[in-house]
Short mmCIF file of C-alpha atoms in Angstrom, two decimals:
data_model
loop_
_atom_site.label_atom_id
_atom_site.label_comp_id
_atom_site.label_asym_id
_atom_site.label_seq_id
_atom_site.Cartn_x
_atom_site.Cartn_y
_atom_site.Cartn_z
CA MET A 1 -93.61 -12.58 28.89
CA THR A 2 -91.68 -15.16 30.86
CA PRO A 3 -88.29 -14.85 32.57
CA THR A 4 -86.87 -17.39 30.12
CA GLN A 5 -87.96 -15.28 27.16
CA LEU A 6 -86.58 -12.10 28.70
CA ARG A 7 -83.30 -13.78 29.57
CA ALA A 8 -82.90 -15.00 25.99
CA PHE A 9 -83.62 -11.55 24.56
CA ALA A 10 -81.35 -9.80 27.06
CA SER A 11 -78.52 -12.17 26.10
CA VAL A 12 -79.02 -11.41 22.42
CA VAL A 13 -78.83 -7.69 23.15
CA ARG A 14 -75.75 -8.03 25.36
CA LEU A 15 -73.80 -10.38 23.09
CA GLY A 16 -74.99 -9.10 19.70
CA SER A 17 -76.11 -12.36 18.12
CA VAL A 18 -78.46 -15.29 18.58
CA LYS A 19 -75.54 -17.70 18.24
CA ALA A 20 -73.54 -16.06 21.03
CA ALA A 21 -76.62 -15.85 23.26
CA ALA A 22 -77.33 -19.55 22.77
CA ALA A 23 -73.76 -20.47 23.68
CA ALA A 24 -73.87 -18.30 26.81
CA LEU A 25 -77.19 -19.75 27.95
CA GLY A 26 -76.25 -23.33 27.10
CA VAL A 27 -79.22 -23.86 24.74
CA THR A 28 -79.69 -24.19 20.99
CA GLU A 29 -79.98 -21.26 18.62
CA ALA A 30 -83.47 -22.51 17.74
CA ALA A 31 -84.52 -22.20 21.38
CA VAL A 32 -83.31 -18.59 21.59
CA SER A 33 -85.04 -17.75 18.30
CA LEU A 34 -88.25 -19.34 19.59
CA HIS A 35 -88.22 -17.22 22.76
CA VAL A 36 -87.53 -14.05 20.80
CA GLY A 37 -90.29 -14.95 18.34
CA GLN A 38 -92.78 -15.37 21.16
CA LEU A 39 -91.87 -11.92 22.49
CA ARG A 40 -92.28 -10.40 19.04
CA LYS A 41 -95.72 -11.96 18.66
CA GLU A 42 -96.90 -10.94 22.12
CA LEU A 43 -95.61 -7.36 21.89
CA GLY A 44 -96.36 -6.77 18.22
CA ASP A 45 -92.85 -5.44 17.60
CA PRO A 46 -89.99 -6.99 15.53
CA LEU A 47 -87.57 -5.90 18.30
CA PHE A 48 -84.54 -6.12 15.98
CA THR A 49 -83.51 -6.86 12.40
CA ARG A 50 -80.32 -8.35 11.02
CA THR A 51 -78.04 -6.11 8.98
CA GLY A 52 -74.66 -6.56 7.37
CA SER A 53 -72.97 -5.00 10.39
CA GLY A 54 -74.95 -6.84 13.05
CA LEU A 55 -78.32 -6.44 14.77
CA ALA A 56 -80.34 -3.23 14.48
CA PHE A 57 -82.81 -2.80 17.35
CA THR A 58 -86.12 -1.01 17.07
CA PRO A 59 -87.03 1.68 19.64
CA GLY A 60 -89.34 -0.88 21.24
CA GLY A 61 -86.55 -3.46 21.26
CA LEU A 62 -84.22 -1.06 23.05
CA ARG A 63 -86.94 -0.26 25.59
CA LEU A 64 -87.54 -3.96 26.20
CA ALA A 65 -83.81 -4.60 26.58
CA SER A 66 -83.58 -2.03 29.36
CA ARG A 67 -86.70 -3.31 31.08
CA ALA A 68 -85.62 -6.94 30.74
CA VAL A 69 -82.42 -6.28 32.69
CA GLU A 70 -84.41 -4.59 35.45
CA LEU A 71 -87.01 -7.35 35.64
CA LEU A 72 -84.48 -10.17 35.65
CA GLY A 73 -82.42 -8.42 38.29
CA LEU A 74 -85.53 -7.90 40.42
CA GLN A 75 -86.48 -11.55 39.99
CA ASP A 76 -83.02 -12.77 41.04
CA ARG A 77 -82.99 -10.43 44.02
CA THR A 78 -86.49 -11.51 45.07
CA VAL A 79 -85.59 -15.21 44.89
CA LEU A 80 -82.47 -14.54 46.95
CA GLU A 81 -84.32 -12.48 49.55
CA VAL A 82 -87.09 -15.07 49.90
CA ARG A 83 -84.53 -17.86 50.32
CA GLU A 84 -82.60 -15.83 52.86
CA ALA A 85 -85.76 -14.99 54.79
CA GLY A 86 -86.74 -18.64 54.90
CA GLU A 87 -83.33 -19.64 56.18
CA GLY A 88 -83.00 -16.69 58.52
CA ARG A 89 -79.83 -15.58 56.71
CA ARG A 90 -78.68 -12.73 54.50
CA MET A 91 -76.34 -12.81 51.49
CA LEU A 92 -73.74 -10.32 50.31
CA ARG A 93 -72.49 -10.96 46.78
CA LEU A 94 -69.15 -9.20 46.44
CA ALA A 95 -67.17 -8.90 43.21
CA SER A 96 -63.52 -7.88 43.19
CA THR A 97 -60.35 -7.81 41.15
CA SER A 98 -57.92 -10.69 41.57
CA LEU A 99 -55.37 -8.56 43.44
CA PHE A 100 -57.86 -7.52 46.12
CA ALA A 101 -59.38 -11.00 46.35
CA GLU A 102 -56.03 -12.62 47.02
CA TYR A 103 -54.49 -10.18 49.48
CA ALA A 104 -57.11 -7.97 51.14
CA ALA A 105 -60.43 -9.81 50.91
CA PRO A 106 -59.61 -12.70 53.32
CA GLY A 107 -58.96 -10.45 56.30
CA LEU A 108 -61.82 -8.09 55.48
CA ILE A 109 -64.43 -10.81 55.03
CA SER A 110 -63.31 -12.71 58.10
CA LEU A 111 -63.64 -9.64 60.32
CA PHE A 112 -66.89 -8.49 58.68
CA ALA A 113 -68.45 -11.92 59.17
CA ASP A 114 -67.57 -11.90 62.86
CA ARG A 115 -69.86 -8.88 63.24
CA ALA A 116 -72.85 -10.43 61.44
CA HIS A 117 -73.37 -14.11 62.15
CA ASP A 118 -76.50 -14.23 59.96
CA LEU A 119 -74.59 -13.15 56.83
CA ASP A 120 -73.08 -15.27 54.07
CA VAL A 121 -70.53 -13.67 51.72
CA GLU A 122 -70.10 -14.82 48.14
CA LEU A 123 -66.86 -13.50 46.63
CA SER A 124 -66.27 -13.69 42.88
CA VAL A 125 -63.34 -12.42 40.83
CA HIS A 126 -63.97 -10.44 37.65
CA ARG A 127 -62.34 -7.99 35.30
CA ALA A 128 -62.81 -4.42 36.49
CA GLY A 129 -64.49 -3.52 33.21
CA ASP A 130 -67.35 -5.90 34.02
CA PHE A 131 -68.24 -4.31 37.37
CA GLU A 132 -70.77 -1.82 36.02
CA GLN A 133 -72.79 -4.47 34.20
CA LEU A 134 -72.64 -6.84 37.18
CA LEU A 135 -74.04 -4.14 39.46
CA LEU A 136 -76.70 -2.88 37.06
CA THR A 137 -78.00 -6.40 36.46
CA ARG A 138 -77.88 -7.08 40.22
CA THR A 139 -75.61 -10.05 39.67
CA VAL A 140 -73.56 -8.72 42.58
CA ASP A 141 -74.40 -6.33 45.41
CA ALA A 142 -71.05 -4.54 45.60
CA ALA A 143 -67.76 -4.47 43.70
CA VAL A 144 -64.23 -3.65 44.83
CA GLY A 145 -61.55 -2.40 42.46
CA PRO A 146 -60.53 0.71 40.50
CA TRP A 147 -62.82 3.71 40.24
CA PRO A 148 -65.62 2.74 37.80
CA ALA A 149 -66.03 4.57 34.50
CA THR A 150 -69.68 5.51 35.08
CA SER A 151 -70.48 8.99 36.38
CA ASP A 152 -74.26 9.28 35.88
CA GLY A 153 -75.17 8.50 39.47
CA THR A 154 -76.45 4.97 38.85
CA ILE A 155 -73.41 3.64 40.71
CA THR A 156 -71.79 5.24 43.75
CA SER A 157 -68.20 4.58 44.79
CA ARG A 158 -66.14 5.23 47.88
CA LEU A 159 -62.35 5.18 48.19
CA PHE A 160 -61.18 3.12 51.16
CA LEU A 161 -57.55 2.08 50.65
CA ASN A 162 -54.51 3.29 48.71
CA TYR A 163 -51.68 0.88 47.92
CA GLN A 164 -48.32 0.75 46.15
CA VAL A 165 -47.12 -1.73 43.54
CA LEU A 166 -43.35 -2.34 43.39
CA THR A 167 -41.05 -4.02 40.92
CA VAL A 168 -39.10 -6.71 42.78
CA VAL A 169 -36.61 -9.49 42.03
CA GLY A 170 -34.83 -12.20 43.94
CA PRO A 171 -31.43 -11.52 45.55
CA GLY A 172 -28.57 -11.84 43.08
CA HIS A 173 -30.68 -11.04 40.02
CA PRO A 174 -28.61 -9.19 37.36
CA VAL A 175 -30.78 -6.05 37.53
CA THR A 176 -29.74 -5.48 41.16
CA ARG A 177 -26.13 -4.75 40.21
CA ALA A 178 -26.96 -1.28 38.88
CA GLN A 179 -30.04 0.83 38.34
CA PRO A 180 -31.43 -0.71 35.13
CA SER A 181 -32.91 1.16 32.19
CA LEU A 182 -36.41 0.43 30.93
CA ALA A 183 -34.82 -1.12 27.85
CA MET A 184 -32.98 -3.57 30.10
CA MET A 185 -36.15 -4.32 32.06
CA ARG A 186 -38.01 -5.17 28.85
CA GLU A 187 -35.43 -7.89 28.15
CA GLN A 188 -36.13 -9.66 31.47
CA THR A 189 -38.55 -12.51 32.09
CA TRP A 190 -41.59 -11.17 33.95
CA VAL A 191 -43.51 -13.55 36.19
CA LEU A 192 -46.86 -11.96 36.93
CA GLY A 193 -50.08 -12.65 38.77
CA PRO A 194 -53.52 -12.80 37.10
CA SER A 195 -54.08 -9.05 37.54
CA ALA A 196 -51.63 -8.47 34.66
CA ALA A 197 -54.28 -9.83 32.30
CA ASP A 198 -56.99 -7.45 33.57
CA ASP A 199 -58.32 -4.55 31.52
CA ALA A 200 -57.75 -1.90 34.22
CA GLY A 201 -55.69 -1.31 37.32
CA VAL A 202 -52.13 -0.49 38.34
CA VAL A 203 -50.45 -3.74 37.29
CA PRO A 204 -51.63 -3.84 33.63
CA THR A 205 -50.97 -0.11 33.38
CA MET A 206 -47.38 -0.57 34.59
CA VAL A 207 -46.78 -3.52 32.28
CA GLN A 208 -47.95 -1.41 29.36
CA ARG A 209 -45.99 1.66 30.47
CA ILE A 210 -42.76 -0.31 30.84
CA GLY A 211 -43.44 -1.92 27.47
CA VAL A 212 -42.94 -5.55 28.51
CA PRO A 213 -43.26 -7.72 25.36
CA GLU A 214 -45.90 -10.45 25.57
CA ASP A 215 -43.30 -13.16 24.95
CA ARG A 216 -41.50 -11.97 28.08
CA GLN A 217 -44.58 -12.35 30.28
CA GLN A 218 -45.49 -15.46 32.26
CA ILE A 219 -48.89 -15.23 33.93
CA PHE A 220 -49.32 -17.36 37.06
CA GLN A 221 -52.62 -18.47 38.60
CA SER A 222 -51.95 -16.41 41.73
CA HIS A 223 -49.83 -13.43 42.67
CA ALA A 224 -48.31 -15.40 45.55
CA ALA A 225 -47.07 -18.04 43.10
CA ALA A 226 -45.48 -15.33 40.95
CA VAL A 227 -43.75 -13.82 44.00
CA GLU A 228 -42.49 -17.24 45.10
CA GLU A 229 -41.07 -17.89 41.64
CA THR A 230 -39.35 -14.50 41.77
CA LYS A 231 -37.71 -15.30 45.12
CA HIS A 232 -35.99 -18.26 43.49
CA GLY A 233 -34.59 -16.20 40.63
CA GLY A 234 -37.39 -16.93 38.19
CA GLY A 235 -37.64 -13.35 36.94
CA VAL A 236 -39.12 -9.96 37.74
CA THR A 237 -42.54 -9.39 39.24
CA LEU A 238 -44.89 -6.60 40.29
CA ALA A 239 -46.06 -6.98 43.88
CA LEU A 240 -48.16 -5.16 46.45
CA GLY A 241 -45.88 -3.15 48.70
CA PHE A 242 -47.56 -4.18 51.96
CA ALA A 243 -47.68 -7.83 50.90
CA VAL A 244 -43.91 -8.10 50.30
CA ALA A 245 -42.71 -5.70 53.02
CA GLN A 246 -41.42 -8.54 55.20
CA ASP A 247 -39.63 -10.23 52.28
CA LEU A 248 -37.96 -6.93 51.37
CA SER A 249 -36.89 -6.42 54.97
CA SER A 250 -35.42 -9.93 55.25
CA GLY A 251 -33.66 -9.78 51.88
CA ALA A 252 -35.74 -12.53 50.30
CA LEU A 253 -36.75 -9.95 47.68
CA VAL A 254 -35.05 -6.83 46.39
CA ARG A 255 -36.84 -3.76 45.09
CA VAL A 256 -35.81 -2.54 41.65
CA PRO A 257 -35.60 1.26 41.66
CA GLY A 258 -36.20 3.39 38.62
CA ARG A 259 -38.68 5.56 36.81
CA GLY A 260 -41.90 3.74 35.97
CA LEU A 261 -41.05 0.77 38.19
CA ALA A 262 -43.45 1.71 41.00
CA GLY A 263 -47.12 2.58 40.83
CA GLN A 264 -49.86 3.90 43.08
CA GLY A 265 -53.29 2.34 43.15
CA SER A 266 -56.53 2.64 45.09
CA TRP A 267 -59.41 0.37 45.91
CA HIS A 268 -62.99 1.64 45.83
CA ILE A 269 -66.20 -0.07 46.84
CA SER A 270 -69.02 0.49 44.34
CA LEU A 271 -72.73 -0.20 44.70
CA LEU A 272 -76.00 0.88 43.14
CA GLY A 273 -76.97 4.47 43.91
CA GLY A 274 -80.35 6.02 44.53
CA GLN A 275 -81.20 3.81 47.53
CA GLN A 276 -81.10 0.70 45.32
CA ALA A 277 -78.22 -0.95 47.18
CA THR A 278 -78.98 -3.86 49.49
CA PRO A 279 -78.64 -3.29 53.25
CA ALA A 280 -75.73 -5.75 53.38
CA ALA A 281 -73.88 -3.83 50.65
CA GLU A 282 -74.40 -0.53 52.45
CA GLU A 283 -73.19 -2.12 55.68
CA MET A 284 -70.01 -3.32 53.96
CA ALA A 285 -69.47 0.11 52.36
CA ARG A 286 -69.52 1.69 55.82
CA PHE A 287 -67.40 -0.98 57.46
CA VAL A 288 -64.65 -1.09 54.83
CA THR A 289 -63.55 2.47 55.66
CA THR A 290 -62.98 1.80 59.37
CA PRO A 291 -59.46 1.50 60.87
CA ARG A 292 -60.16 -2.09 61.99
CA ALA A 293 -61.08 -3.05 58.44
CA THR A 294 -57.93 -1.44 57.07
CA GLN A 295 -55.75 -3.33 59.53
CA ALA A 296 -57.51 -6.60 58.65
CA MET A 297 -56.95 -6.05 54.94
CA LEU A 298 -53.26 -5.25 55.37
CA ARG A 299 -52.85 -8.48 57.35
CA GLY A 300 -55.19 -10.41 55.06
CA GLY A 301 -52.52 -12.43 53.28
CA ALA A 302 -51.99 -14.50 56.40
CA VAL A 303 -55.66 -15.35 56.87
CA SER A 304 -56.73 -18.78 55.68
CA HIS A 305 -60.00 -19.28 53.83
CA GLY A 306 -60.63 -22.13 56.23
CA ARG A 307 -61.12 -19.62 59.05
CA PHE A 308 -64.00 -17.86 57.33
CA LYS A 309 -67.27 -18.19 59.21
CA PRO A 310 -69.44 -17.33 56.19
CA ALA A 311 -69.65 -19.43 53.07
CA VAL A 312 -67.14 -17.89 50.67
CA HIS A 313 -67.30 -18.95 47.04
CA VAL A 314 -64.50 -17.75 44.76
CA THR A 315 -65.15 -17.90 41.04
CA LEU A 316 -62.43 -16.98 38.54
CA TRP A 317 -63.66 -15.46 35.31
CA SER A 318 -61.46 -15.25 32.25
#
């Protein structure tokens, strides 16, 4: 078995078809079929068969799928550790939701990096629903966002910060003249950050609870851009309470009161359990709960990426 063969088979299992696996890997369907065929021949097992409703995996195929994820994750981790050892540096691969990445991550990473000059931090933005798979495949070392769905002990999570999401508008917006009903709020134009398109979290939950029609939603590339548009009368937005506190105080934004127009959220840091987490991930999990880290995150919106000492790579995933 080779890593290429295992990666092809693991992609077929994860995506449910040879065609989808080929597209994800950037190779031809024939290449994926060839790798799977070589595994079948070597292991003496068909691994899966095609049915009218998709692929049906044999017991051996399911066992190989589980082992392939472990082996590929171990390979990636080994390559990373060898490279880090050769360069005298460590790497922390941190996944987060877009809301945390934009507002809290800059201050946290900047302060964390000041404590460990041999550490590089790679930050990537993902949907919260992808965190479990990213951790189990060792694609990332830690993930920050809502509490993960898993409860079997393979992933451990720790709460480190609660936050509030408020409905806000610019001064002079019609909804500020009287406490609006939800029906009135549904008729407004909503300018929202990328977290509104996530599959979990406070913002998408509030959008759904309020019942905002899709044709009334405008999704911006950043939450800051949505807030700026709102200041100029562009519509209604959902914003982090601590991030817009100064604008509310100065009158640049106005909070819209009403039932369902405010929400409470929490950020958790999740990593592999059972002593499988990397030392850097465990170090971050301890640090993120400290008062200094909390203060840095609450001030994080004012920290420029250019001030980061580590190499920070932000990847947006749709």
